[in-house]
Amino acid sequence: MAISVDPGTVVSKPPDAAPPVWTRRRREALAGYAFVAPDLIGLLIFVGLPMVLALGVSLFSVDGFGGYTFVGLDNFRQMAGDTQLWQSVKVTFTYMVTFVPIGFVVSLGLALLVRDHFPGVGLVRTMFFLPHVISLVVVGVVWQFLLVDKQGAVPALLRPFGLGEVSFLGNPALALGSLVAISIWFLMGYQMLILLGGLKDIPKEYEEAARVDGATAWQRFRHVIWPLLRPTSFFVLVNSTVGAVTGLQAFDLVYVLTKGGPAGSTSTVVFYIYQQAFTFNNYGYAAALTTAVVAFLVVATGLMFGATKGGRFDVG
Amino acid sequence: MSVRLRALAGYVLAAITVAPLVWLLVSVLKPADELFQVSVPSRLTLDNLLYVLTEVPIGRYMLNSAVVSVAVTVVALVLHSMAAYALARLRFPGRQVIFSVIVSTLLVSLPVILVPLFLVARQLGLLDTYAGLILPAIFHAFGIFLLRQYYLTIPRELEEAADLDGCGYFRRWWQVVVPLSRPILASLSVLFFLANWNAFLWPLTATRDPDLRMVQVGIATLQGQYGSAWNYVLAATVVAAVPTLIAFVLGQRRLVEAIKTSGLK
């Protein structure tokens, strides 16, 4: 193998030599840019540009053939009087405040349950995680099938309790609840795994010491496990909050399961934006809604970061 | 809770969790007219699966999904690994700013930027093309971030040794860093493959051409077309889930590791 000489590091230069044009530092910088460029450019085109574009397009009215008419802030004014939009904000908010805490408690419960060894614990963990492997489309189809009015497996199971005639997806009061429950079923195994990782990092000795001191199971959880699990819990909660507002389950599942119905009871904000753009061709209005959501996210994340002193994002 | 009690609770809850999926499998093997009967089927049949495999272009849908998923996974891993290596190891002006910009894109999920992304793709002529399905799916900060954290833990000495042997930056990355990061690359490849195989929203938005339908879009279309012919829709979901399950079984350990670390580091 031919050995090329790298000036500046390997070979010691005579002290009076002029610095070469290709200094080590310059070469390293150049390599750095070359390595980062493809990903950075891609992210700028397919994430950055759309964000900027949303802001621009939101000032226009766009027809289905791509004709743009400048309308100023009309799209934003339209939001105030859009009752369907506020309905979808309410749906998203209700979804968030039920799905996030219940999902967290369920996931944490499962993690504590399967933390220590018992025969078959690995298989049990896998079974909890299995729904998460399946696509949301399949999840939606399966649950729609299970919940079919009168005939589905769930109504059949509930019939002995006199609840067999309840319509889960046809009743506005129950459709959103079903969506929350299915989302939890889908996500709990994933959150359980993350929390399990956090639990494994807590030294057993701490709990043993508390046990020796006569702490009950609840006291051990409250005063030993819970404080030490806080960073992991924080991550899980932020993750599922962001997911509840803007995540795929707020679209895919809604699209397959209910199409936002009945009576808009499961129409999340992201589903509403999709409809505005691709059902009604209101790209300008959809872009304005996108801008509003991005602004909301930036503010909300800023607040969360401020409140937690930057979380613990970048350790490197 | 005693071990025995915990084990029992675990078994029962796990059984309840997977019951819907077991029910799906059993239903697909039932004759159509017994689909909604909650009883032992009178006979098991492959008719539903055979119908879907022969009468519905599910093979085409799965091929599209396979091409897109594999392409995205391979290209994304190469590009992310390069970027992560530079961000972890190479010094260049603006590195911190670039890293912050990349990480901040983690905030934005696809449903949020869907509409403007669609307009960008339309302008670039990417709608109804394989490139349109593949390119936007490649660029995601999650992989870059995770790989960078991993590369920070690789001892510098190994690279310095390569440097002394006269390796340039490209060969140091390809011949030292990439082989050392095989475990995490394997984890990410399972993760990326599953995410893309299961992708629905972008394929739904970016394609109208039935020949370009990816498998999840195909299922949703069937759901619309076949309405109450549940036996066929369910059979299609089972067929579509097979590759996911294979990827999961093959990569389970790696997947679990990736998920645990993504929550901690």
PDB file of N, CA, C and O in Angstrom, chain B residues 5 31-32 53-54 57 77 84 87 102 106 117 120 132 138 140 142 147 169 190 198-199 216 238 251:
ATOM      1  N   LEU B   5     -47.218 -13.777  41.328  1.00  0.00           N
ATOM      2  CA  LEU B   5     -48.348 -12.903  41.015  1.00  0.00           C
ATOM      3  C   LEU B   5     -48.005 -12.006  39.822  1.00  0.00           C
ATOM      4  O   LEU B   5     -48.823 -11.780  38.920  1.00  0.00           O
ATOM      5  N   PRO B  31     -64.132 -19.177   6.819  1.00  0.00           N
ATOM      6  CA  PRO B  31     -64.983 -18.963   5.638  1.00  0.00           C
ATOM      7  C   PRO B  31     -65.712 -17.621   5.796  1.00  0.00           C
ATOM      8  O   PRO B  31     -66.037 -17.218   6.907  1.00  0.00           O
ATOM      9  N   ALA B  32     -65.961 -16.941   4.651  1.00  0.00           N
ATOM     10  CA  ALA B  32     -66.492 -15.580   4.690  1.00  0.00           C
ATOM     11  C   ALA B  32     -67.781 -15.472   5.509  1.00  0.00           C
ATOM     12  O   ALA B  32     -67.982 -14.507   6.236  1.00  0.00           O
ATOM     13  N   LEU B  53     -54.095 -12.582  -3.029  1.00  0.00           N
ATOM     14  CA  LEU B  53     -52.817 -12.753  -3.725  1.00  0.00           C
ATOM     15  C   LEU B  53     -52.995 -12.825  -5.241  1.00  0.00           C
ATOM     16  O   LEU B  53     -52.099 -12.455  -5.995  1.00  0.00           O
ATOM     17  N   THR B  54     -54.166 -13.289  -5.698  1.00  0.00           N
ATOM     18  CA  THR B  54     -54.353 -13.454  -7.137  1.00  0.00           C
ATOM     19  C   THR B  54     -55.178 -12.345  -7.790  1.00  0.00           C
ATOM     20  O   THR B  54     -54.904 -11.943  -8.910  1.00  0.00           O
ATOM     21  N   PRO B  57     -53.650  -6.489  -6.885  1.00  0.00           N
ATOM     22  CA  PRO B  57     -52.209  -6.338  -7.169  1.00  0.00           C
ATOM     23  C   PRO B  57     -51.374  -6.126  -5.906  1.00  0.00           C
ATOM     24  O   PRO B  57     -50.555  -5.226  -5.833  1.00  0.00           O
ATOM     25  N   LEU B  77     -28.703   5.552   5.584  1.00  0.00           N
ATOM     26  CA  LEU B  77     -27.640   5.126   6.503  1.00  0.00           C
ATOM     27  C   LEU B  77     -26.285   5.647   6.049  1.00  0.00           C
ATOM     28  O   LEU B  77     -25.478   6.098   6.861  1.00  0.00           O
ATOM     29  N   ALA B  84     -22.859  12.295  10.451  1.00  0.00           N
ATOM     30  CA  ALA B  84     -22.637  12.108  11.887  1.00  0.00           C
ATOM     31  C   ALA B  84     -21.152  12.045  12.206  1.00  0.00           C
ATOM     32  O   ALA B  84     -20.694  12.598  13.208  1.00  0.00           O
ATOM     33  N   LEU B  87     -19.825  15.526  12.127  1.00  0.00           N
ATOM     34  CA  LEU B  87     -20.303  16.327  13.261  1.00  0.00           C
ATOM     35  C   LEU B  87     -19.689  15.877  14.583  1.00  0.00           C
ATOM     36  O   LEU B  87     -19.572  16.665  15.522  1.00  0.00           O
ATOM     37  N   ILE B 102     -29.699  20.970  12.328  1.00  0.00           N
ATOM     38  CA  ILE B 102     -30.143  19.600  12.038  1.00  0.00           C
ATOM     39  C   ILE B 102     -31.021  19.072  13.170  1.00  0.00           C
ATOM     40  O   ILE B 102     -32.104  18.536  12.940  1.00  0.00           O
ATOM     41  N   LEU B 106     -35.824  18.053  14.195  1.00  0.00           N
ATOM     42  CA  LEU B 106     -36.509  16.947  14.867  1.00  0.00           C
ATOM     43  C   LEU B 106     -37.887  17.370  15.362  1.00  0.00           C
ATOM     44  O   LEU B 106     -38.779  16.552  15.570  1.00  0.00           O
ATOM     45  N   LEU B 117     -44.588  20.565   1.776  1.00  0.00           N
ATOM     46  CA  LEU B 117     -43.715  19.548   1.184  1.00  0.00           C
ATOM     47  C   LEU B 117     -44.294  19.044  -0.126  1.00  0.00           C
ATOM     48  O   LEU B 117     -43.582  18.822  -1.114  1.00  0.00           O
ATOM     49  N   VAL B 120     -43.534  21.603  -2.718  1.00  0.00           N
ATOM     50  CA  VAL B 120     -42.131  21.505  -3.136  1.00  0.00           C
ATOM     51  C   VAL B 120     -41.949  20.324  -4.089  1.00  0.00           C
ATOM     52  O   VAL B 120     -41.347  20.447  -5.159  1.00  0.00           O
ATOM     53  N   GLY B 132     -39.884  10.575  -5.876  1.00  0.00           N
ATOM     54  CA  GLY B 132     -40.733  11.353  -4.988  1.00  0.00           C
ATOM     55  C   GLY B 132     -41.107  10.587  -3.733  1.00  0.00           C
ATOM     56  O   GLY B 132     -41.336  11.166  -2.673  1.00  0.00           O
ATOM     57  N   ILE B 138     -35.755  10.153   3.054  1.00  0.00           N
ATOM     58  CA  ILE B 138     -34.368   9.904   3.478  1.00  0.00           C
ATOM     59  C   ILE B 138     -33.941  10.834   4.603  1.00  0.00           C
ATOM     60  O   ILE B 138     -33.290  10.430   5.558  1.00  0.00           O
ATOM     61  N   HIS B 140     -33.839  12.778   7.676  1.00  0.00           N
ATOM     62  CA  HIS B 140     -34.428  12.856   8.995  1.00  0.00           C
ATOM     63  C   HIS B 140     -33.305  12.933  10.012  1.00  0.00           C
ATOM     64  O   HIS B 140     -32.343  12.179   9.944  1.00  0.00           O
ATOM     65  N   PHE B 142     -33.134  12.232  13.142  1.00  0.00           N
ATOM     66  CA  PHE B 142     -33.043  11.224  14.191  1.00  0.00           C
ATOM     67  C   PHE B 142     -31.822  10.314  14.030  1.00  0.00           C
ATOM     68  O   PHE B 142     -31.043  10.106  14.952  1.00  0.00           O
ATOM     69  N   LEU B 147     -26.423   8.437  15.506  1.00  0.00           N
ATOM     70  CA  LEU B 147     -25.100   8.009  15.041  1.00  0.00           C
ATOM     71  C   LEU B 147     -24.008   8.921  15.594  1.00  0.00           C
ATOM     72  O   LEU B 147     -22.937   8.448  15.989  1.00  0.00           O
ATOM     73  N   TYR B 169      -9.630  11.266   5.063  1.00  0.00           N
ATOM     74  CA  TYR B 169     -10.838  11.279   5.872  1.00  0.00           C
ATOM     75  C   TYR B 169     -11.869  10.275   5.372  1.00  0.00           C
ATOM     76  O   TYR B 169     -12.559   9.623   6.147  1.00  0.00           O
ATOM     77  N   VAL B 190     -33.101  -1.761  10.803  1.00  0.00           N
ATOM     78  CA  VAL B 190     -34.390  -2.371  11.149  1.00  0.00           C
ATOM     79  C   VAL B 190     -35.438  -1.273  11.367  1.00  0.00           C
ATOM     80  O   VAL B 190     -36.549  -1.329  10.842  1.00  0.00           O
ATOM     81  N   ASN B 198     -44.086   0.777   6.828  1.00  0.00           N
ATOM     82  CA  ASN B 198     -45.351   1.153   7.442  1.00  0.00           C
ATOM     83  C   ASN B 198     -45.827   2.551   7.057  1.00  0.00           C
ATOM     84  O   ASN B 198     -46.882   2.982   7.492  1.00  0.00           O
ATOM     85  N   ALA B 199     -45.031   3.254   6.243  1.00  0.00           N
ATOM     86  CA  ALA B 199     -45.381   4.635   5.903  1.00  0.00           C
ATOM     87  C   ALA B 199     -46.681   4.686   5.108  1.00  0.00           C
ATOM     88  O   ALA B 199     -46.934   3.857   4.241  1.00  0.00           O
ATOM     89  N   GLN B 216     -49.290   0.093   2.242  1.00  0.00           N
ATOM     90  CA  GLN B 216     -50.274   0.626   3.207  1.00  0.00           C
ATOM     91  C   GLN B 216     -51.370   1.405   2.476  1.00  0.00           C
ATOM     92  O   GLN B 216     -52.547   1.344   2.851  1.00  0.00           O
ATOM     93  N   VAL B 238     -52.984  -8.955   6.564  1.00  0.00           N
ATOM     94  CA  VAL B 238     -52.105 -10.025   7.047  1.00  0.00           C
ATOM     95  C   VAL B 238     -50.912 -10.192   6.110  1.00  0.00           C
ATOM     96  O   VAL B 238     -49.753 -10.268   6.556  1.00  0.00           O
ATOM     97  N   GLY B 251     -34.633  -8.703  13.683  1.00  0.00           N
ATOM     98  CA  GLY B 251     -33.893  -7.595  14.282  1.00  0.00           C
ATOM     99  C   GLY B 251     -34.368  -7.193  15.651  1.00  0.00           C
ATOM    100  O   GLY B 251     -34.066  -6.097  16.113  1.00  0.00           O
TER     101      GLY B 251
END
